[in-house]
mmCIF file of N, CA and C in Angstrom:
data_model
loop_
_atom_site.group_PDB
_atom_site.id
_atom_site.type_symbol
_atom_site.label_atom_id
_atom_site.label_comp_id
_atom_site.label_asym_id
_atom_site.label_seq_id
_atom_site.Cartn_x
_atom_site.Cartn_y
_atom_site.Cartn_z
ATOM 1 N N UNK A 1 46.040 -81.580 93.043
ATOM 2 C CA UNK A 1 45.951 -80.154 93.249
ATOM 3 C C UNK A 1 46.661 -79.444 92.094
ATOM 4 N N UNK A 2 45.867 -78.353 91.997
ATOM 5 C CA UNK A 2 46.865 -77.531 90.829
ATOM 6 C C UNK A 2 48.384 -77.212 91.643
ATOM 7 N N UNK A 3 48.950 -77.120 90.602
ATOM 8 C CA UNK A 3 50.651 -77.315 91.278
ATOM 9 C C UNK A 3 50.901 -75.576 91.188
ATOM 10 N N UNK A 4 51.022 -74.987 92.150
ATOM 11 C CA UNK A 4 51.551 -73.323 92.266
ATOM 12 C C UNK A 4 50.569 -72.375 93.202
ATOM 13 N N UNK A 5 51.179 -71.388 93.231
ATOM 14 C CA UNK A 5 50.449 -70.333 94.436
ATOM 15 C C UNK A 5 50.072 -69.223 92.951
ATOM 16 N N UNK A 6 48.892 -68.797 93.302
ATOM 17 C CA UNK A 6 48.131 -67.524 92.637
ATOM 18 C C UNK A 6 46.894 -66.897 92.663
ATOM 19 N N UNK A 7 46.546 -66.010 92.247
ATOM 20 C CA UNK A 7 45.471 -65.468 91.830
ATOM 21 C C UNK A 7 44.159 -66.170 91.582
ATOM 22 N N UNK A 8 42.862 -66.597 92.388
ATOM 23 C CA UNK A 8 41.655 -66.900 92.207
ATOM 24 C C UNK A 8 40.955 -65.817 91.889
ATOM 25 N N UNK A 9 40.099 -65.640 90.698
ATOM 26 C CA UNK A 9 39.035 -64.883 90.454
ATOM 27 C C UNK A 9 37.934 -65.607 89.754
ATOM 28 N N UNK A 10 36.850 -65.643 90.609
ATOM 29 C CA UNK A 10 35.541 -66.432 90.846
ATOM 30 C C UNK A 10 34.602 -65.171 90.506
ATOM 31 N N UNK A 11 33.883 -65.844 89.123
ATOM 32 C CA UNK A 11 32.971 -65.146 88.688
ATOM 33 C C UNK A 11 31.370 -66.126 88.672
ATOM 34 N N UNK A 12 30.235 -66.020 88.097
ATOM 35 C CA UNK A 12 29.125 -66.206 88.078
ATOM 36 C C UNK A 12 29.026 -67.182 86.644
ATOM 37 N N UNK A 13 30.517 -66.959 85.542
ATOM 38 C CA UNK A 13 30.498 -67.726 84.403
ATOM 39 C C UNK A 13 32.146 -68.656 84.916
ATOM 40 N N UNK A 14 32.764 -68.524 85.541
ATOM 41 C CA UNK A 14 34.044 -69.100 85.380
ATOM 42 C C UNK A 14 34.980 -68.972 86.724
ATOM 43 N N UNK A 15 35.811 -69.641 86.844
ATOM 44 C CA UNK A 15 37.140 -69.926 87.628
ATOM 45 C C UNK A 15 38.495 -69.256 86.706
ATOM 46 N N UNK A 16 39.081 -68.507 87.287
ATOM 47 C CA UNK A 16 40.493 -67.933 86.553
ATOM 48 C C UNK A 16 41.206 -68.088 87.865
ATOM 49 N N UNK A 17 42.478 -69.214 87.573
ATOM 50 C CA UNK A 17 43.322 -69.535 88.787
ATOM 51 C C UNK A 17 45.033 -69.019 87.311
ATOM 52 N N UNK A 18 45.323 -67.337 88.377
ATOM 53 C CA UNK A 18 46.537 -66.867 87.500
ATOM 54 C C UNK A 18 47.522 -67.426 88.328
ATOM 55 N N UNK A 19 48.297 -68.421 87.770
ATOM 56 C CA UNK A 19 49.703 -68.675 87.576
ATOM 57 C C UNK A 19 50.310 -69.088 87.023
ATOM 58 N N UNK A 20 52.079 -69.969 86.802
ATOM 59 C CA UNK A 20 52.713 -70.158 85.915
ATOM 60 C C UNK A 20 51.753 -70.931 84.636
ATOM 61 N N UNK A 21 51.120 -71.955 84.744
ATOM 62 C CA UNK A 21 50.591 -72.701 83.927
ATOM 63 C C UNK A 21 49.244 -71.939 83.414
ATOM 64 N N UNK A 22 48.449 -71.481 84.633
ATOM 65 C CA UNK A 22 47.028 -70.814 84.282
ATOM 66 C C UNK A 22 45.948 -71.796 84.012
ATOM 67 N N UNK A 23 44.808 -71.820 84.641
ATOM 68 C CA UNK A 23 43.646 -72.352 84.596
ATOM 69 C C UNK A 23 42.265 -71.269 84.671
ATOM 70 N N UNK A 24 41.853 -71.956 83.718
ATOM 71 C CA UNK A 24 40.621 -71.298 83.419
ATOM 72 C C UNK A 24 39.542 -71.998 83.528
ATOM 73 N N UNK A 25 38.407 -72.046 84.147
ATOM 74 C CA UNK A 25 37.220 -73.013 83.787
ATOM 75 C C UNK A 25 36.136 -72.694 83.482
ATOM 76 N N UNK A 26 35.267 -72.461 82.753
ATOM 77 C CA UNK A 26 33.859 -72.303 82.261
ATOM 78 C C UNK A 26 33.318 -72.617 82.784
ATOM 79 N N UNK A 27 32.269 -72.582 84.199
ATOM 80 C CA UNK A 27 31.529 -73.334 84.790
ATOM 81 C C UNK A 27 30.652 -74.923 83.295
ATOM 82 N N UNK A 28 29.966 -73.760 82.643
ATOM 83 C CA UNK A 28 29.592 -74.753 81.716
ATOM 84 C C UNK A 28 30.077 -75.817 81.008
ATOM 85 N N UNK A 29 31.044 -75.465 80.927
ATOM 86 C CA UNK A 29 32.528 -76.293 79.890
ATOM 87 C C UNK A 29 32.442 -78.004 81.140
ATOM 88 N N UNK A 30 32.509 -77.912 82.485
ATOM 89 C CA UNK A 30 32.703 -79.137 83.258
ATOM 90 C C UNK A 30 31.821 -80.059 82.963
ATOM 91 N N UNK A 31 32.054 -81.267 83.465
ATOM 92 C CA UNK A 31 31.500 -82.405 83.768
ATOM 93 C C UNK A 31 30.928 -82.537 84.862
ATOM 94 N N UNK A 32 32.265 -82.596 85.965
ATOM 95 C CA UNK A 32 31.676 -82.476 86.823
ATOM 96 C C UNK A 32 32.079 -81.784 88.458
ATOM 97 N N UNK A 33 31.736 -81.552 89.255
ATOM 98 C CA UNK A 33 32.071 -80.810 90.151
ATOM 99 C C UNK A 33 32.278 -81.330 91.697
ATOM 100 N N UNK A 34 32.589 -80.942 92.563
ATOM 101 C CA UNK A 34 32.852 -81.588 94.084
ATOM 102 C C UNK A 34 33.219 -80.878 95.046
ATOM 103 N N UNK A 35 32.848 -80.167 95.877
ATOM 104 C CA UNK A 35 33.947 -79.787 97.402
ATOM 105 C C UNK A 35 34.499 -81.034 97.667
ATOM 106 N N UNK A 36 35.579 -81.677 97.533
ATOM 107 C CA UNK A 36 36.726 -82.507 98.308
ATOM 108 C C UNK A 36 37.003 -82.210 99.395
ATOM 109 N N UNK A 37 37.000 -81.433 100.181
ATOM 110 C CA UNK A 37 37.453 -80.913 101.050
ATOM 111 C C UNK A 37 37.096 -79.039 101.868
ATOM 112 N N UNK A 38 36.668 -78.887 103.037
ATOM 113 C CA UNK A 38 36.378 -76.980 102.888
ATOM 114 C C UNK A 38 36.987 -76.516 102.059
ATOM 115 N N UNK A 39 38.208 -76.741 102.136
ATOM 116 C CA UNK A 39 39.139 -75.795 101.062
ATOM 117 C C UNK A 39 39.654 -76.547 99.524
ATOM 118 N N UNK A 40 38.918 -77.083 99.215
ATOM 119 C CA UNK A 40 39.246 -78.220 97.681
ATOM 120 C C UNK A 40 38.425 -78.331 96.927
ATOM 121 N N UNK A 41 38.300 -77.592 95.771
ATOM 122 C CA UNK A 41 37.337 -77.498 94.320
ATOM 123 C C UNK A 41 37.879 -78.521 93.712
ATOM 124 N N UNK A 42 37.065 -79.395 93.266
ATOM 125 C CA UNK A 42 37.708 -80.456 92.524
ATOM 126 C C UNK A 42 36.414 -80.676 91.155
ATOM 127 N N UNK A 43 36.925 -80.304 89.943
ATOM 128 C CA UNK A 43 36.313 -80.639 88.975
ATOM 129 C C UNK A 43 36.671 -81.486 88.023
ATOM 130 N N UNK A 44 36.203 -81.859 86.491
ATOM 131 C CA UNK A 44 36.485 -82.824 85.705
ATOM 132 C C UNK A 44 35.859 -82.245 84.131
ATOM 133 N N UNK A 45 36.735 -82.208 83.435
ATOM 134 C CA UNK A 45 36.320 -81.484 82.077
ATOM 135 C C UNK A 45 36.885 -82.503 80.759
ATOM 136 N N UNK A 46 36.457 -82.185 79.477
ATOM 137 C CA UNK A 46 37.288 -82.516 78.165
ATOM 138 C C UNK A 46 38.202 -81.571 78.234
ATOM 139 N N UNK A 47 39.782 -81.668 78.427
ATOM 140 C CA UNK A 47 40.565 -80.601 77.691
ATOM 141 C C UNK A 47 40.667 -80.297 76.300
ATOM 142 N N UNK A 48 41.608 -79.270 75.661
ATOM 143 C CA UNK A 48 41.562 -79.165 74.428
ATOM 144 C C UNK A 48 42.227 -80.267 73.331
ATOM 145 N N UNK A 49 42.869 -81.285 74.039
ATOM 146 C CA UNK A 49 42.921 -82.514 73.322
ATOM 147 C C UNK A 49 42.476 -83.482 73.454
ATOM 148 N N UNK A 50 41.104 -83.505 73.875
ATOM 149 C CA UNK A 50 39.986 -84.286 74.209
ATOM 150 C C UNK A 50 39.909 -85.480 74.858
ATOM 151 N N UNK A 51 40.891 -84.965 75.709
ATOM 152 C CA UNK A 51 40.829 -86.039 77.068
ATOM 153 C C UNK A 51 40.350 -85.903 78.505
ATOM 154 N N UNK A 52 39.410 -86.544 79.212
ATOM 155 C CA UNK A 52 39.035 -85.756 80.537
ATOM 156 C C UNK A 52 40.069 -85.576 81.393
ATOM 157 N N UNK A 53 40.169 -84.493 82.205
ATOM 158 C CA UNK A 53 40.647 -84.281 82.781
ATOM 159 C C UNK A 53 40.226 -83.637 84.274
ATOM 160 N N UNK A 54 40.877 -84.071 84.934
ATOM 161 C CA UNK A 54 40.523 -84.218 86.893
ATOM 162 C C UNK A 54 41.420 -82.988 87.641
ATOM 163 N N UNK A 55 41.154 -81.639 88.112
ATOM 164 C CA UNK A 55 41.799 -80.783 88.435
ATOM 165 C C UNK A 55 41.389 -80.415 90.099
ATOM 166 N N UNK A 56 42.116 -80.431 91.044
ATOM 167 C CA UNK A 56 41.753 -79.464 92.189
ATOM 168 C C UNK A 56 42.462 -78.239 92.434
ATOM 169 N N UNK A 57 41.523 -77.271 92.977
ATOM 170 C CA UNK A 57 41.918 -76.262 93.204
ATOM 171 C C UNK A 57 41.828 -76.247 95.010
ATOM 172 N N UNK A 58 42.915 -75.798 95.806
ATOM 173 C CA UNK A 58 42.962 -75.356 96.836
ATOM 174 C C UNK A 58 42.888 -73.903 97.507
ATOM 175 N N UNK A 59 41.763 -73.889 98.173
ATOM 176 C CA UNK A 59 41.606 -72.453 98.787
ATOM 177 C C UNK A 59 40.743 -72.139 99.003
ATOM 178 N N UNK A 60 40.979 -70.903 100.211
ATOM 179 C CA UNK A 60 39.332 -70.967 100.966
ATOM 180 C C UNK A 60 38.010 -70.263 100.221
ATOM 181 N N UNK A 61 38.383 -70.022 99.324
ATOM 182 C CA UNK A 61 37.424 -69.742 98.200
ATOM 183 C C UNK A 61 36.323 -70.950 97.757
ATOM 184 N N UNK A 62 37.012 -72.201 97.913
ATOM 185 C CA UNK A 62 36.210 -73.118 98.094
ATOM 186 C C UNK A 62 34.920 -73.348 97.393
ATOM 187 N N UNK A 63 34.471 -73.516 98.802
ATOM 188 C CA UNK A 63 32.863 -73.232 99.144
ATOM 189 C C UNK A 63 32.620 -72.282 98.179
ATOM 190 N N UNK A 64 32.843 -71.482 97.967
ATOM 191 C CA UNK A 64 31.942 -70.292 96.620
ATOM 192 C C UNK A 64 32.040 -70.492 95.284
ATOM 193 N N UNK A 65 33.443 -71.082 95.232
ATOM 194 C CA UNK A 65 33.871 -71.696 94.040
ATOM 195 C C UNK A 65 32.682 -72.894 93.548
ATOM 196 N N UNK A 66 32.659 -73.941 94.370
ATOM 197 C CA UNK A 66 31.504 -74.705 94.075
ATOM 198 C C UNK A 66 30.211 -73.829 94.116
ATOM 199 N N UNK A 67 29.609 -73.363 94.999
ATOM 200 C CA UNK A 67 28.530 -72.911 95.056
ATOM 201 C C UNK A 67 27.764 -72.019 93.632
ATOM 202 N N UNK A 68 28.874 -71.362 92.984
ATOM 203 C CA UNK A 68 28.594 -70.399 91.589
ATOM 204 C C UNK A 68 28.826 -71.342 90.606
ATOM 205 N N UNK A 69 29.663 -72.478 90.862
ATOM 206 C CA UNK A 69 29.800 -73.513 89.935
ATOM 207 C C UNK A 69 27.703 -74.460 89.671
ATOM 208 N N UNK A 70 28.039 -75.065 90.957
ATOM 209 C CA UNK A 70 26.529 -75.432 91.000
ATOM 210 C C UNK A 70 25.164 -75.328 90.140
ATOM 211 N N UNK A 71 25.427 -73.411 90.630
ATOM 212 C CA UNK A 71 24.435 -72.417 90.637
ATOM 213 C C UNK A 71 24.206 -72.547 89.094
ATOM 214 N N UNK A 72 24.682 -71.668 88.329
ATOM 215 C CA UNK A 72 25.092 -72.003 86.813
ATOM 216 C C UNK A 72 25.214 -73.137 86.179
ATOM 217 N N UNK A 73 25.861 -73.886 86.595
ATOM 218 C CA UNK A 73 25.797 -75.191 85.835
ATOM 219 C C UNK A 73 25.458 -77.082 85.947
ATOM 220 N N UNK A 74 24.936 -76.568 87.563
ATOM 221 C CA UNK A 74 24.562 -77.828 88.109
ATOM 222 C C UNK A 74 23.956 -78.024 88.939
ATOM 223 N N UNK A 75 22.456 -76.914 89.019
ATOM 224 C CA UNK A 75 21.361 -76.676 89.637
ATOM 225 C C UNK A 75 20.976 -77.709 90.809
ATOM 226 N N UNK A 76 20.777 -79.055 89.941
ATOM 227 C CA UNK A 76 20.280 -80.192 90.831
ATOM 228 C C UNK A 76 21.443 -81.068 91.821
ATOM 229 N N UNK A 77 22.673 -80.387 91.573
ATOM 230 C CA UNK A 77 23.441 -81.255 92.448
ATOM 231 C C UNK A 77 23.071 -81.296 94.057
ATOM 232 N N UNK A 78 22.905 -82.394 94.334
ATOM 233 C CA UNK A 78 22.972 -82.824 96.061
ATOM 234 C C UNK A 78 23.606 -82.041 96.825
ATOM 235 N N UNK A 79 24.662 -81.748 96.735
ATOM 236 C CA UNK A 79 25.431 -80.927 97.561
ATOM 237 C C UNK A 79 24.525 -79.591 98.047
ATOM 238 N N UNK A 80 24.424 -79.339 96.313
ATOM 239 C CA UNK A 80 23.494 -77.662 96.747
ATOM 240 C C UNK A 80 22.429 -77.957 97.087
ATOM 241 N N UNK A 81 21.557 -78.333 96.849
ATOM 242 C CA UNK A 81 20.247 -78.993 96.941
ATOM 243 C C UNK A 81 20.188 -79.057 98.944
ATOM 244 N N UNK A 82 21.408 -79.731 99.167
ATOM 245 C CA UNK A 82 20.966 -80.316 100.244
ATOM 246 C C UNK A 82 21.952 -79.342 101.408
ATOM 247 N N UNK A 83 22.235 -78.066 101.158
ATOM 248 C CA UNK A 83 22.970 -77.511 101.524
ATOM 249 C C UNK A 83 24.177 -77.688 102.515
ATOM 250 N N UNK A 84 25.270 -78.811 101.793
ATOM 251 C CA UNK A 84 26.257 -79.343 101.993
ATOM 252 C C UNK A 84 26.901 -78.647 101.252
ATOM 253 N N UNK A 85 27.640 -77.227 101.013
ATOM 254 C CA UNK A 85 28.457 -76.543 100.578
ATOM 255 C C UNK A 85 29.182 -75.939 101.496
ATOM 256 N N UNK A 86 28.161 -75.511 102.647
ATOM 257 C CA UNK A 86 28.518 -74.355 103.069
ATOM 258 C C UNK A 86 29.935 -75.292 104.551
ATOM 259 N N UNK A 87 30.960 -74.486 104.575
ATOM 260 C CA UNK A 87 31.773 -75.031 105.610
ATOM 261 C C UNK A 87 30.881 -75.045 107.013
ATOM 262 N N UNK A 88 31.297 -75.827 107.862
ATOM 263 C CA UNK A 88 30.737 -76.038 109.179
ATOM 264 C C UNK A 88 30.781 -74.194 109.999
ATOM 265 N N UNK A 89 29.680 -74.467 110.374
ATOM 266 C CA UNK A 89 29.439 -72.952 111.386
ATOM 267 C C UNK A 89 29.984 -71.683 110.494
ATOM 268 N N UNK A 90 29.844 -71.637 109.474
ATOM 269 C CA UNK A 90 30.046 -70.478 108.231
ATOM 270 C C UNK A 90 29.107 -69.261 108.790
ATOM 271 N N UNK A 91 27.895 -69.465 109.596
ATOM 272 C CA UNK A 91 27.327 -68.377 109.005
ATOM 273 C C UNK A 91 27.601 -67.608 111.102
ATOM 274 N N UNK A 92 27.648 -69.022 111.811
ATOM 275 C CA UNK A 92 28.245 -68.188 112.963
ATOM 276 C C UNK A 92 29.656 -67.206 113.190
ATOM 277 N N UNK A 93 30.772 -68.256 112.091
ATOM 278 C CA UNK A 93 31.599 -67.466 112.291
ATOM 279 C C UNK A 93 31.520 -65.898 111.732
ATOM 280 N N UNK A 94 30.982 -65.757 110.558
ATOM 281 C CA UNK A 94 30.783 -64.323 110.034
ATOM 282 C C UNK A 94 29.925 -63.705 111.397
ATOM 283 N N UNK A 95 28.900 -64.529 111.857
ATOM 284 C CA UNK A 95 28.605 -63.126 113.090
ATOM 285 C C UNK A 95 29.432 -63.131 114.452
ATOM 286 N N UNK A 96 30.081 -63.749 114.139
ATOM 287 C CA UNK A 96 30.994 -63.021 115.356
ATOM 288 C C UNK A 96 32.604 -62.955 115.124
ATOM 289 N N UNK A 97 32.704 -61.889 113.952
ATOM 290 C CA UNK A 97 33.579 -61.250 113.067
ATOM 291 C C UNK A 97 33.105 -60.017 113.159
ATOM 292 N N UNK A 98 31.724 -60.403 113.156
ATOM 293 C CA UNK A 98 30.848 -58.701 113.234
ATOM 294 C C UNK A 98 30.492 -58.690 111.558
ATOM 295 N N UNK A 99 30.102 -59.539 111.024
ATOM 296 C CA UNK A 99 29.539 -59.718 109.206
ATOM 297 C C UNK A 99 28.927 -60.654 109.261
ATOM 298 N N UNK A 100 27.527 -60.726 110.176
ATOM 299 C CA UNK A 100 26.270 -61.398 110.118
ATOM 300 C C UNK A 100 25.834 -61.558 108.897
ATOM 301 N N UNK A 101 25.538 -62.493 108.376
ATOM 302 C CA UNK A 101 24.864 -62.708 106.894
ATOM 303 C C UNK A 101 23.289 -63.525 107.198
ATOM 304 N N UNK A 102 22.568 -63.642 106.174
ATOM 305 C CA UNK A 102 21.851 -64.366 106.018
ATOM 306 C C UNK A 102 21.975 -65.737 105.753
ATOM 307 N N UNK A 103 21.371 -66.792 105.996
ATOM 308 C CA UNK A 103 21.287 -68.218 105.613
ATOM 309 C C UNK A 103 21.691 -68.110 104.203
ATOM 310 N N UNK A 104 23.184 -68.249 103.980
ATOM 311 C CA UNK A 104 23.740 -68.023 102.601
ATOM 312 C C UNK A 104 23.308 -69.315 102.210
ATOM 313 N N UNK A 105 23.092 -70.438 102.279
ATOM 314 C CA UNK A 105 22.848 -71.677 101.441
ATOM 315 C C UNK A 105 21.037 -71.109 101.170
ATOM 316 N N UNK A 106 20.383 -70.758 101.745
ATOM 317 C CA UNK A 106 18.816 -70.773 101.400
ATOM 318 C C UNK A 106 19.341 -69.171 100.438
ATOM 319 N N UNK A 107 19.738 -68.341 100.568
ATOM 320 C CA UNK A 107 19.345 -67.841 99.614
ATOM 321 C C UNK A 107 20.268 -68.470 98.049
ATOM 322 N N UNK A 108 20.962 -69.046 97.963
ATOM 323 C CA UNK A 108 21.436 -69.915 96.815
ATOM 324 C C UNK A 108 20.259 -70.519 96.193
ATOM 325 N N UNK A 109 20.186 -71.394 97.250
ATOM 326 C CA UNK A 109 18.779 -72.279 96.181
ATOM 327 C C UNK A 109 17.756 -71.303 96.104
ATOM 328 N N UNK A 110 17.115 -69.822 96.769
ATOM 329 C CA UNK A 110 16.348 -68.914 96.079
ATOM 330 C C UNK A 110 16.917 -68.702 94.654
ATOM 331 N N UNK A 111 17.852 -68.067 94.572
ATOM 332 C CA UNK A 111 18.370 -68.027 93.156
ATOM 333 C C UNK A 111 18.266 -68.716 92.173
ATOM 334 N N UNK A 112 18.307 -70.098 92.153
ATOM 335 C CA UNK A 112 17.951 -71.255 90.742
ATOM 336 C C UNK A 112 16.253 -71.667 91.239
ATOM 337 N N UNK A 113 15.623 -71.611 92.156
ATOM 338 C CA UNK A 113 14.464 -71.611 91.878
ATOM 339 C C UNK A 113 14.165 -72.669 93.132
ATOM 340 N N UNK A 114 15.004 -73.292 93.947
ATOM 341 C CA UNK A 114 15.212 -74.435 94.592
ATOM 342 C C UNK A 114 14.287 -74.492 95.887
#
């Protein structure tokens, strides 16, 4: 796990996890990607001294974290493909929060073409 408490900001190109050390990820820049866990982004990159490197991120961001990861840079992964992203009963719990959504995994794979 990344070691510290901070700031996730999950974009459509990247992961920005602000704290003492700071992580940044390029969706594109990875190797490779994983939900480990509902709450565990776990990827694998070249760092800048060209060694791979194995990072998790914890938090319930998760699931979206992979999912925009995927989306962008790893279209055909199984996970998405086979809509194993989404946490268990995700789309019940939003409706009875009162924030009914749509089949968020089908419209994902609308998006890359899936």
């Amino acid at each position: 796990m990344v070691d510290g408490i901070g700031e996730v900001t999950l974009t459509l190109q990247r992961l920005h996890f602000a704290h003492a050390a700071g992580l940044d990820l390029d969706w594109r820049a990875l190797s490779s990607i994983e939900l480990a866990a509902p709450d565990v982004f776990q990827t694998s990159f070249i760092d800048t001294r060209g060694s791979q490197t194995t990072v998790r991120v914890q938090t319930p961001w998760a699931s979206l974290a992979f999912a925009l990861a995927a989306i962008t840079a790893f279209p055909a992964h199984p996970r998405l493909l086979n809509r194993g992203w989404l946490p268990p009963d995700f789309e019940q719990r939003c409706a009875r929060v009162g924030r009914p959504c749509r089949p968020a995994a089908h419209l994902a794979l609308r998006s890359i073409g899936a």
